[in-house]
Every structure is written in structure tokens, then in C-alpha cells.
């Protein structure tokens, strides 16, 4: 998934936002049904008379149960990240505390809509104050509220209408449950007024291969049926596009299809190898890694742990890891150990009283209080390694010091893991990358979190997306420092954050000395093409020019000025 700042959108192209991906499509607008407009104090009527509190209680209980059941059914029919998000939203609808507080208010005589709104508002305020993952879950919470209220008052559930033809789905904000329920044969793109490039909707859109533009002011004013041109690469939505725009989009579609035919190993024009890998979250995702990927550069194992009341057993984990290793048939697999806490809390491990979870006990730091989680995971990875004959590269997230790197390496090797690395996600790790590499076999840069911590900006806050631009010079300085340390140590340095999926940024990373790039599978063809059409020396010249830039916009412009014009035109850079 590649993100593009609204500032990069050319003038005169209509509505602007933050693009996710690089595809472009033209199609009619289909507005998502809004939340039911019901007065909070409206009583529930039975035969024209206000219902009794007992009857209201029954209706509200049934509404919550039906919404939860419907979401679970959708989850069972989905897979990967979509399934997990739907299951999480269903669990929210089934939350005993949420439902219990609503019923307590109803029992006290409060109108049902007012009771639901009051409790949801309280929970939403708590989530927003907590920040990180919980703040992102507010969209899911509001979606549950809207679905329950609709059922209580007998209105159709809000969401995506039946699509009679392939359409561009437009919404103020699209809940993951709505995204996951889309009929992919009828959806061309997703456009929202809210959200951010790393939110649930954007992530699911990326997984589904749909172009997406978020934070588009005025999107919900577009009338149903209005034909729009959605350009994810530029972050624009253009009503009533002319033939020139349509022709340009068709040329890009044909070019993208041609690029996808090339599944050869990643390398520069003069043969310098750069491994091109895919990011996955489950063993099922591994089965979908095609020939265009040289393996897996990021296996997010926390998907196995999320939304559970207790950790998966060593046998459960062994089976999952072995399945992923077998699925890629001997190709490289980089496994990230449990990255929980902050935006991915665990019911059985996360500390509930952290004032700032993103700066608290997350990732590898869980070993301080729950060492058994890591030890069990490492044992399972070692068993999977033995069972399959494939050697996973195993790395720990949120490493901040050489001592932590040394301790993790010792634990992993004692468990029988053969190849050990760490993530570089905080400035401290980047600045001391030389010392970290003295303890491990490789490092991988998570540019999403590295940008978040460098710029002191929550990466889930869409309105701050400009500060998280992949071209921010301060972040690139830290990437360069890490890559330089890898070159000096003769050890691999990969990038598995969203920067790797940007074809132009990929050239910079190669020029800095990064040895592998991991991304959503759909981004691989464009990145492969860009790398293959530039020599290593040209990539180094591009990287040098970028590091001399003062601003993010200047950095991108400096890179673009040195790129082969034909490549820039083909990829619409």
C-alpha cells in the first residue's frame, strides 16, 4: 500500500485527499447509507403507545445480539485481515460492559436511543483518550451503534447499498465491517471524508486491491450516480472526467497489467540484487503470495493473538508457522514476533492503566512482564523450522537498545532459532544500528512506526498525514544511518514499512544500501519495474540528492528529477 499526500495532487483535478495505492479507475458514485436519524428521546412505540421498559429491554438485547451475529457471519465468510477485523467488531457488539450499561439505562426508563448514544459516547471518549488502536476502534464502535439503533427502531441497517453496477463507494467514514461486506465484483474504489492511510478501511482496501482515497473533503456531497475518476496515486477524485482522463487511466491500467507479467528476481539494471518480498498476517495470506514475491518480508504474527482471551498454545502456533513456511515453498520468510500493546492490545497481557500505550509496554517490552509469551513463540518457531526444513528469519519489534537486541538474540538462539534479527522502529535503534547489528544477523526498518516516533505523530491520525509523509528528511536520515551500519557490518537491512511500496522511494532505499523491500503484494510489479530500470549508481545519486533536501516535498522532487523519464511516465510518478 502506497500513500500519497494531498499536497502531491495536481491542481485542477477536483477533490483532493490522501491516496492509498497507485491504481486509477472511473465509475459512478454509490453513497453509503448514513446512520439512522432518530431523536435520542424518541420513545419505542407498540401499537402507538410507549413500550414498557421490559419490552424495550428485550428489543435492545435482541438488536445487539443480531448485530453481533450478523458480523460474525460476515467474518466466517471472509479471510485474513478482513476476517479478523470483522470478528473484532462482532466482539465489540457482544461486549458485556457496553450492552450492560445500555440495559441499565433502559431499565431506569431512559429512551433506548438516548441510552445507546450515552454509553457509546462514553466508550468513544475513553477510546480516544487512550489513543492508538483504541482510538482507531471508535469508527467500529460508531458502526455498532448505528446498526443497533437501526434495528431497535425498525429501519434498514446503514451501510453500502446493493450495487447494481461496478461503482465507487463513497462514505463519510467506512467501518471495516462495511468494507468487508463489499461485493468485490461491483466495487471499483473507496473514497471517504475521514480516516487515515493506515486505518482499518485503508488496510482492508489495500488487501482487497482496491484504489482508495481518504480524507476527501466534500466527498459525501457527490450525488449518487455521478461519474468520478479516482486516482489513488495522486490522491484525487475528479467528477465528470473528460476523455483525456479516461484514456490516461486506461493506459495506466494496461501498463500495470504488463508490469505484473514480470515475476523475475528484484535487481537493478546492472544486476545488483534487491529482494522483493510480500507482507502477510496469516498462514492463509502466505498461500496467496504469488510468484512475483521472492518470499515474505514481514509475517505479522500478532494476528494469531488478537481478540483472544488467552494466548495460542505452542502447538497452535507451530501449526500456523509451519503452514506459512510450507506455503512459500522454500522462499525466505521473515517472522516478526508478537507486536502487541499500543494499537494492538491483548486481553491477557496489555496493561490497562498506561497513559500513553504507544510509548509503553509494547512489542519486545512485553518480556518484562510476560516472558512466557515470547518463549512459547520462539519454541513454536523452532519446531516449525524443524518440521519443515525451512529456516525462518525471526525478528523482535520495538527494540530500543543493544542490550535488548542481545537478550532477544540469546533467547531466540537458545530456543533453536537459526537466523535472528530485530526491528528498527524507534530513533534510538536507528542511531545505534551499528551496535544492534553486532548482536544480530539482520535488521528490518519499520518505517511506519519510525516515522511516528521521529515526528511525534500518531500514525492513526489522518489529519496529521503530512507529518508522516515517507519523504520526511528526518526519517530518511535515520533510514540512511541504519543502512550505512548494515553496509559496514556486511549484514542485511530490509524495509518492511509502507515506504517500500512506493516505486520512487524504493530507488532511494536501494541507493541508501537497503537489501530487501517488503510490501503489499499488489505493489511489487511497479517497484520491480522501477528498480530494474535504474543502475545502482543512479539509485545512489538519487539517494544523495534526497538526503540534501530540506523538506519532504523537496526530497520527492529531488528524486523525481533524477528518475528515468520513461519510468516516471509509465508509473505515473
PDB file of C-alpha atoms in Angstrom, residues 289-452:
ATOM      1  CA  UNK A 289       1.917 -14.978  -2.117  1.00  0.00           C
ATOM      2  CA  UNK A 290       2.438 -15.343  -5.846  1.00  0.00           C
ATOM      3  CA  UNK A 291       5.484 -15.952  -7.982  1.00  0.00           C
ATOM      4  CA  UNK A 292       6.150 -12.209  -8.097  1.00  0.00           C
ATOM      5  CA  UNK A 293       7.377 -12.227  -4.497  1.00  0.00           C
ATOM      6  CA  UNK A 294      10.722 -13.719  -3.553  1.00  0.00           C
ATOM      7  CA  UNK A 295       9.291 -14.602  -0.181  1.00  0.00           C
ATOM      8  CA  UNK A 296       7.789 -12.922   2.873  1.00  0.00           C
ATOM      9  CA  UNK A 297       9.486  -9.904   4.389  1.00  0.00           C
ATOM     10  CA  UNK A 298       7.024  -9.404   7.256  1.00  0.00           C
ATOM     11  CA  UNK A 299       4.841 -12.050   8.868  1.00  0.00           C
ATOM     12  CA  UNK A 300       2.750 -10.157  11.440  1.00  0.00           C
ATOM     13  CA  UNK A 301       2.256 -12.964  13.954  1.00  0.00           C
ATOM     14  CA  UNK A 302       0.138 -10.882  16.349  1.00  0.00           C
ATOM     15  CA  UNK A 303      -2.894 -11.728  14.210  1.00  0.00           C
ATOM     16  CA  UNK A 304      -2.751 -15.142  15.923  1.00  0.00           C
ATOM     17  CA  UNK A 305      -3.078 -13.461  19.317  1.00  0.00           C
ATOM     18  CA  UNK A 306      -5.553 -10.632  18.798  1.00  0.00           C
ATOM     19  CA  UNK A 307      -9.139 -10.873  20.045  1.00  0.00           C
ATOM     20  CA  UNK A 308      -8.343 -13.939  22.174  1.00  0.00           C
ATOM     21  CA  UNK A 309      -8.828 -14.308  25.912  1.00  0.00           C
ATOM     22  CA  UNK A 310      -5.649 -16.370  26.231  1.00  0.00           C
ATOM     23  CA  UNK A 311      -2.529 -16.868  24.156  1.00  0.00           C
ATOM     24  CA  UNK A 312      -2.452 -19.552  21.456  1.00  0.00           C
ATOM     25  CA  UNK A 313      -0.688 -22.732  22.541  1.00  0.00           C
ATOM     26  CA  UNK A 314       2.721 -23.798  21.305  1.00  0.00           C
ATOM     27  CA  UNK A 315       1.029 -26.429  19.117  1.00  0.00           C
ATOM     28  CA  UNK A 316      -1.370 -23.895  17.589  1.00  0.00           C
ATOM     29  CA  UNK A 317       1.485 -21.548  16.815  1.00  0.00           C
ATOM     30  CA  UNK A 318       3.696 -24.313  15.441  1.00  0.00           C
ATOM     31  CA  UNK A 319       0.974 -25.358  13.013  1.00  0.00           C
ATOM     32  CA  UNK A 320       0.456 -21.772  11.811  1.00  0.00           C
ATOM     33  CA  UNK A 321       4.145 -21.040  11.318  1.00  0.00           C
ATOM     34  CA  UNK A 322       4.784 -24.369   9.600  1.00  0.00           C
ATOM     35  CA  UNK A 323       1.849 -23.770   7.259  1.00  0.00           C
ATOM     36  CA  UNK A 324       3.270 -20.384   6.270  1.00  0.00           C
ATOM     37  CA  UNK A 325       6.754 -21.807   5.695  1.00  0.00           C
ATOM     38  CA  UNK A 326       5.374 -24.611   3.523  1.00  0.00           C
ATOM     39  CA  UNK A 327       3.152 -22.225   1.560  1.00  0.00           C
ATOM     40  CA  UNK A 328       6.073 -20.204   0.235  1.00  0.00           C
ATOM     41  CA  UNK A 329       7.923 -23.378  -0.742  1.00  0.00           C
ATOM     42  CA  UNK A 330      11.422 -22.674   0.496  1.00  0.00           C
ATOM     43  CA  UNK A 331      11.442 -18.957  -0.169  1.00  0.00           C
ATOM     44  CA  UNK A 332      12.558 -16.519   2.523  1.00  0.00           C
ATOM     45  CA  UNK A 333      10.146 -15.847   5.387  1.00  0.00           C
ATOM     46  CA  UNK A 334      10.834 -13.068   7.912  1.00  0.00           C
ATOM     47  CA  UNK A 335       8.733 -13.535  11.038  1.00  0.00           C
ATOM     48  CA  UNK A 336       8.083 -10.704  13.469  1.00  0.00           C
ATOM     49  CA  UNK A 337       7.492 -11.925  16.995  1.00  0.00           C
ATOM     50  CA  UNK A 338       4.462 -10.703  18.877  1.00  0.00           C
ATOM     51  CA  UNK A 339       3.998  -6.945  18.391  1.00  0.00           C
ATOM     52  CA  UNK A 340       1.251  -6.312  20.932  1.00  0.00           C
ATOM     53  CA  UNK A 341       0.362  -3.316  23.055  1.00  0.00           C
ATOM     54  CA  UNK A 342      -0.372   0.257  21.934  1.00  0.00           C
ATOM     55  CA  UNK A 343      -2.626  -0.137  18.859  1.00  0.00           C
ATOM     56  CA  UNK A 344      -2.843  -3.930  19.302  1.00  0.00           C
ATOM     57  CA  UNK A 345      -3.836  -4.638  22.916  1.00  0.00           C
ATOM     58  CA  UNK A 346      -4.139  -8.169  24.274  1.00  0.00           C
ATOM     59  CA  UNK A 347      -6.762  -9.033  26.859  1.00  0.00           C
ATOM     60  CA  UNK A 348      -4.290 -11.330  28.635  1.00  0.00           C
ATOM     61  CA  UNK A 349      -1.187  -9.153  28.552  1.00  0.00           C
ATOM     62  CA  UNK A 350      -1.711  -5.444  27.891  1.00  0.00           C
ATOM     63  CA  UNK A 351      -1.532  -3.169  30.919  1.00  0.00           C
ATOM     64  CA  UNK A 352      -4.863  -1.298  31.196  1.00  0.00           C
ATOM     65  CA  UNK A 353      -3.517   1.719  33.084  1.00  0.00           C
ATOM     66  CA  UNK A 354      -0.971   3.001  30.562  1.00  0.00           C
ATOM     67  CA  UNK A 355      -1.490   6.693  29.912  1.00  0.00           C
ATOM     68  CA  UNK A 356       0.367   6.559  26.603  1.00  0.00           C
ATOM     69  CA  UNK A 357       0.323   2.967  25.286  1.00  0.00           C
ATOM     70  CA  UNK A 358       2.385   3.792  22.179  1.00  0.00           C
ATOM     71  CA  UNK A 359       5.270   4.707  24.481  1.00  0.00           C
ATOM     72  CA  UNK A 360       4.620   1.946  26.967  1.00  0.00           C
ATOM     73  CA  UNK A 361       4.883  -1.817  27.245  1.00  0.00           C
ATOM     74  CA  UNK A 362       4.535  -2.964  23.652  1.00  0.00           C
ATOM     75  CA  UNK A 363       6.393  -5.321  21.333  1.00  0.00           C
ATOM     76  CA  UNK A 364       9.506  -6.882  22.814  1.00  0.00           C
ATOM     77  CA  UNK A 365       8.961  -4.968  26.058  1.00  0.00           C
ATOM     78  CA  UNK A 366       6.258  -7.475  26.999  1.00  0.00           C
ATOM     79  CA  UNK A 367       9.112  -9.769  28.001  1.00  0.00           C
ATOM     80  CA  UNK A 368       9.436  -7.655  31.164  1.00  0.00           C
ATOM     81  CA  UNK A 369       6.085  -8.875  32.454  1.00  0.00           C
ATOM     82  CA  UNK A 370       5.086 -11.797  30.226  1.00  0.00           C
ATOM     83  CA  UNK A 371       8.285 -13.554  29.190  1.00  0.00           C
ATOM     84  CA  UNK A 372       6.350 -16.775  28.645  1.00  0.00           C
ATOM     85  CA  UNK A 373       4.645 -15.274  25.575  1.00  0.00           C
ATOM     86  CA  UNK A 374       7.940 -14.797  23.774  1.00  0.00           C
ATOM     87  CA  UNK A 375       9.465 -18.058  24.975  1.00  0.00           C
ATOM     88  CA  UNK A 376       6.440 -20.036  23.774  1.00  0.00           C
ATOM     89  CA  UNK A 377       6.514 -18.284  20.415  1.00  0.00           C
ATOM     90  CA  UNK A 378      10.215 -18.898  19.906  1.00  0.00           C
ATOM     91  CA  UNK A 379       9.755 -22.567  20.804  1.00  0.00           C
ATOM     92  CA  UNK A 380       6.958 -22.833  18.248  1.00  0.00           C
ATOM     93  CA  UNK A 381       9.071 -21.172  15.556  1.00  0.00           C
ATOM     94  CA  UNK A 382      11.938 -23.566  16.267  1.00  0.00           C
ATOM     95  CA  UNK A 383       9.545 -26.519  15.995  1.00  0.00           C
ATOM     96  CA  UNK A 384       8.167 -25.199  12.705  1.00  0.00           C
ATOM     97  CA  UNK A 385      11.730 -24.792  11.444  1.00  0.00           C
ATOM     98  CA  UNK A 386      12.475 -28.419  12.323  1.00  0.00           C
ATOM     99  CA  UNK A 387       9.200 -29.744  10.913  1.00  0.00           C
ATOM    100  CA  UNK A 388       9.522 -28.030   7.534  1.00  0.00           C
ATOM    101  CA  UNK A 389      13.256 -27.916   6.977  1.00  0.00           C
ATOM    102  CA  UNK A 390      12.890 -24.201   6.219  1.00  0.00           C
ATOM    103  CA  UNK A 391      14.726 -21.595   8.279  1.00  0.00           C
ATOM    104  CA  UNK A 392      12.621 -18.561   9.170  1.00  0.00           C
ATOM    105  CA  UNK A 393      14.320 -15.241   9.824  1.00  0.00           C
ATOM    106  CA  UNK A 394      12.930 -14.228  13.223  1.00  0.00           C
ATOM    107  CA  UNK A 395      12.963 -10.617  14.440  1.00  0.00           C
ATOM    108  CA  UNK A 396      11.719  -8.760  17.517  1.00  0.00           C
ATOM    109  CA  UNK A 397       9.734  -5.495  17.326  1.00  0.00           C
ATOM    110  CA  UNK A 398      10.265  -2.336  19.377  1.00  0.00           C
ATOM    111  CA  UNK A 399      13.918  -2.883  20.189  1.00  0.00           C
ATOM    112  CA  UNK A 400      15.463   0.298  21.584  1.00  0.00           C
ATOM    113  CA  UNK A 401      18.900  -0.704  22.917  1.00  0.00           C
ATOM    114  CA  UNK A 402      21.780  -3.055  22.066  1.00  0.00           C
ATOM    115  CA  UNK A 403      21.154  -4.845  25.365  1.00  0.00           C
ATOM    116  CA  UNK A 404      17.602  -5.669  24.281  1.00  0.00           C
ATOM    117  CA  UNK A 405      18.921  -6.917  20.938  1.00  0.00           C
ATOM    118  CA  UNK A 406      21.483  -9.102  22.696  1.00  0.00           C
ATOM    119  CA  UNK A 407      18.897 -10.506  25.110  1.00  0.00           C
ATOM    120  CA  UNK A 408      16.457 -11.321  22.324  1.00  0.00           C
ATOM    121  CA  UNK A 409      19.168 -12.969  20.246  1.00  0.00           C
ATOM    122  CA  UNK A 410      20.204 -15.113  23.218  1.00  0.00           C
ATOM    123  CA  UNK A 411      16.609 -16.216  23.859  1.00  0.00           C
ATOM    124  CA  UNK A 412      15.978 -16.992  20.201  1.00  0.00           C
ATOM    125  CA  UNK A 413      19.177 -18.948  19.683  1.00  0.00           C
ATOM    126  CA  UNK A 414      18.679 -20.869  22.920  1.00  0.00           C
ATOM    127  CA  UNK A 415      15.253 -21.899  21.606  1.00  0.00           C
ATOM    128  CA  UNK A 416      16.811 -23.185  18.393  1.00  0.00           C
ATOM    129  CA  UNK A 417      16.072 -20.296  16.017  1.00  0.00           C
ATOM    130  CA  UNK A 418      18.897 -20.105  13.499  1.00  0.00           C
ATOM    131  CA  UNK A 419      18.588 -16.611  11.970  1.00  0.00           C
ATOM    132  CA  UNK A 420      17.866 -13.756  14.372  1.00  0.00           C
ATOM    133  CA  UNK A 421      17.184 -10.047  13.779  1.00  0.00           C
ATOM    134  CA  UNK A 422      15.434  -7.006  15.220  1.00  0.00           C
ATOM    135  CA  UNK A 423      13.167  -4.236  14.003  1.00  0.00           C
ATOM    136  CA  UNK A 424      14.365  -0.642  13.747  1.00  0.00           C
ATOM    137  CA  UNK A 425      11.284   1.396  14.620  1.00  0.00           C
ATOM    138  CA  UNK A 426      12.465   3.974  17.139  1.00  0.00           C
ATOM    139  CA  UNK A 427      15.124   6.636  16.630  1.00  0.00           C
ATOM    140  CA  UNK A 428      17.307   5.147  19.377  1.00  0.00           C
ATOM    141  CA  UNK A 429      17.617   1.896  17.433  1.00  0.00           C
ATOM    142  CA  UNK A 430      18.447   3.689  14.188  1.00  0.00           C
ATOM    143  CA  UNK A 431      21.071   5.884  15.819  1.00  0.00           C
ATOM    144  CA  UNK A 432      22.737   2.841  17.397  1.00  0.00           C
ATOM    145  CA  UNK A 433      22.151   0.440  14.498  1.00  0.00           C
ATOM    146  CA  UNK A 434      25.851  -0.422  14.390  1.00  0.00           C
ATOM    147  CA  UNK A 435      25.661  -1.735  17.961  1.00  0.00           C
ATOM    148  CA  UNK A 436      22.430  -3.618  17.280  1.00  0.00           C
ATOM    149  CA  UNK A 437      23.930  -5.334  14.238  1.00  0.00           C
ATOM    150  CA  UNK A 438      26.826  -6.529  16.369  1.00  0.00           C
ATOM    151  CA  UNK A 439      24.284  -8.660  18.252  1.00  0.00           C
ATOM    152  CA  UNK A 440      22.048  -9.988  15.456  1.00  0.00           C
ATOM    153  CA  UNK A 441      22.142 -11.314  11.894  1.00  0.00           C
ATOM    154  CA  UNK A 442      19.957  -8.653  10.263  1.00  0.00           C
ATOM    155  CA  UNK A 443      17.660  -5.691  10.890  1.00  0.00           C
ATOM    156  CA  UNK A 444      14.420  -4.591   9.263  1.00  0.00           C
ATOM    157  CA  UNK A 445      13.205  -0.991   9.284  1.00  0.00           C
ATOM    158  CA  UNK A 446       9.534  -0.435  10.083  1.00  0.00           C
ATOM    159  CA  UNK A 447       9.098   2.989   8.522  1.00  0.00           C
ATOM    160  CA  UNK A 448       5.521   3.449   9.762  1.00  0.00           C
ATOM    161  CA  UNK A 449       6.491   3.393  13.422  1.00  0.00           C
ATOM    162  CA  UNK A 450       9.873   5.007  12.777  1.00  0.00           C
ATOM    163  CA  UNK A 451       8.052   7.986  11.254  1.00  0.00           C
ATOM    164  CA  UNK A 452       5.554   8.039  14.112  1.00  0.00           C
TER     165      UNK A 452
END
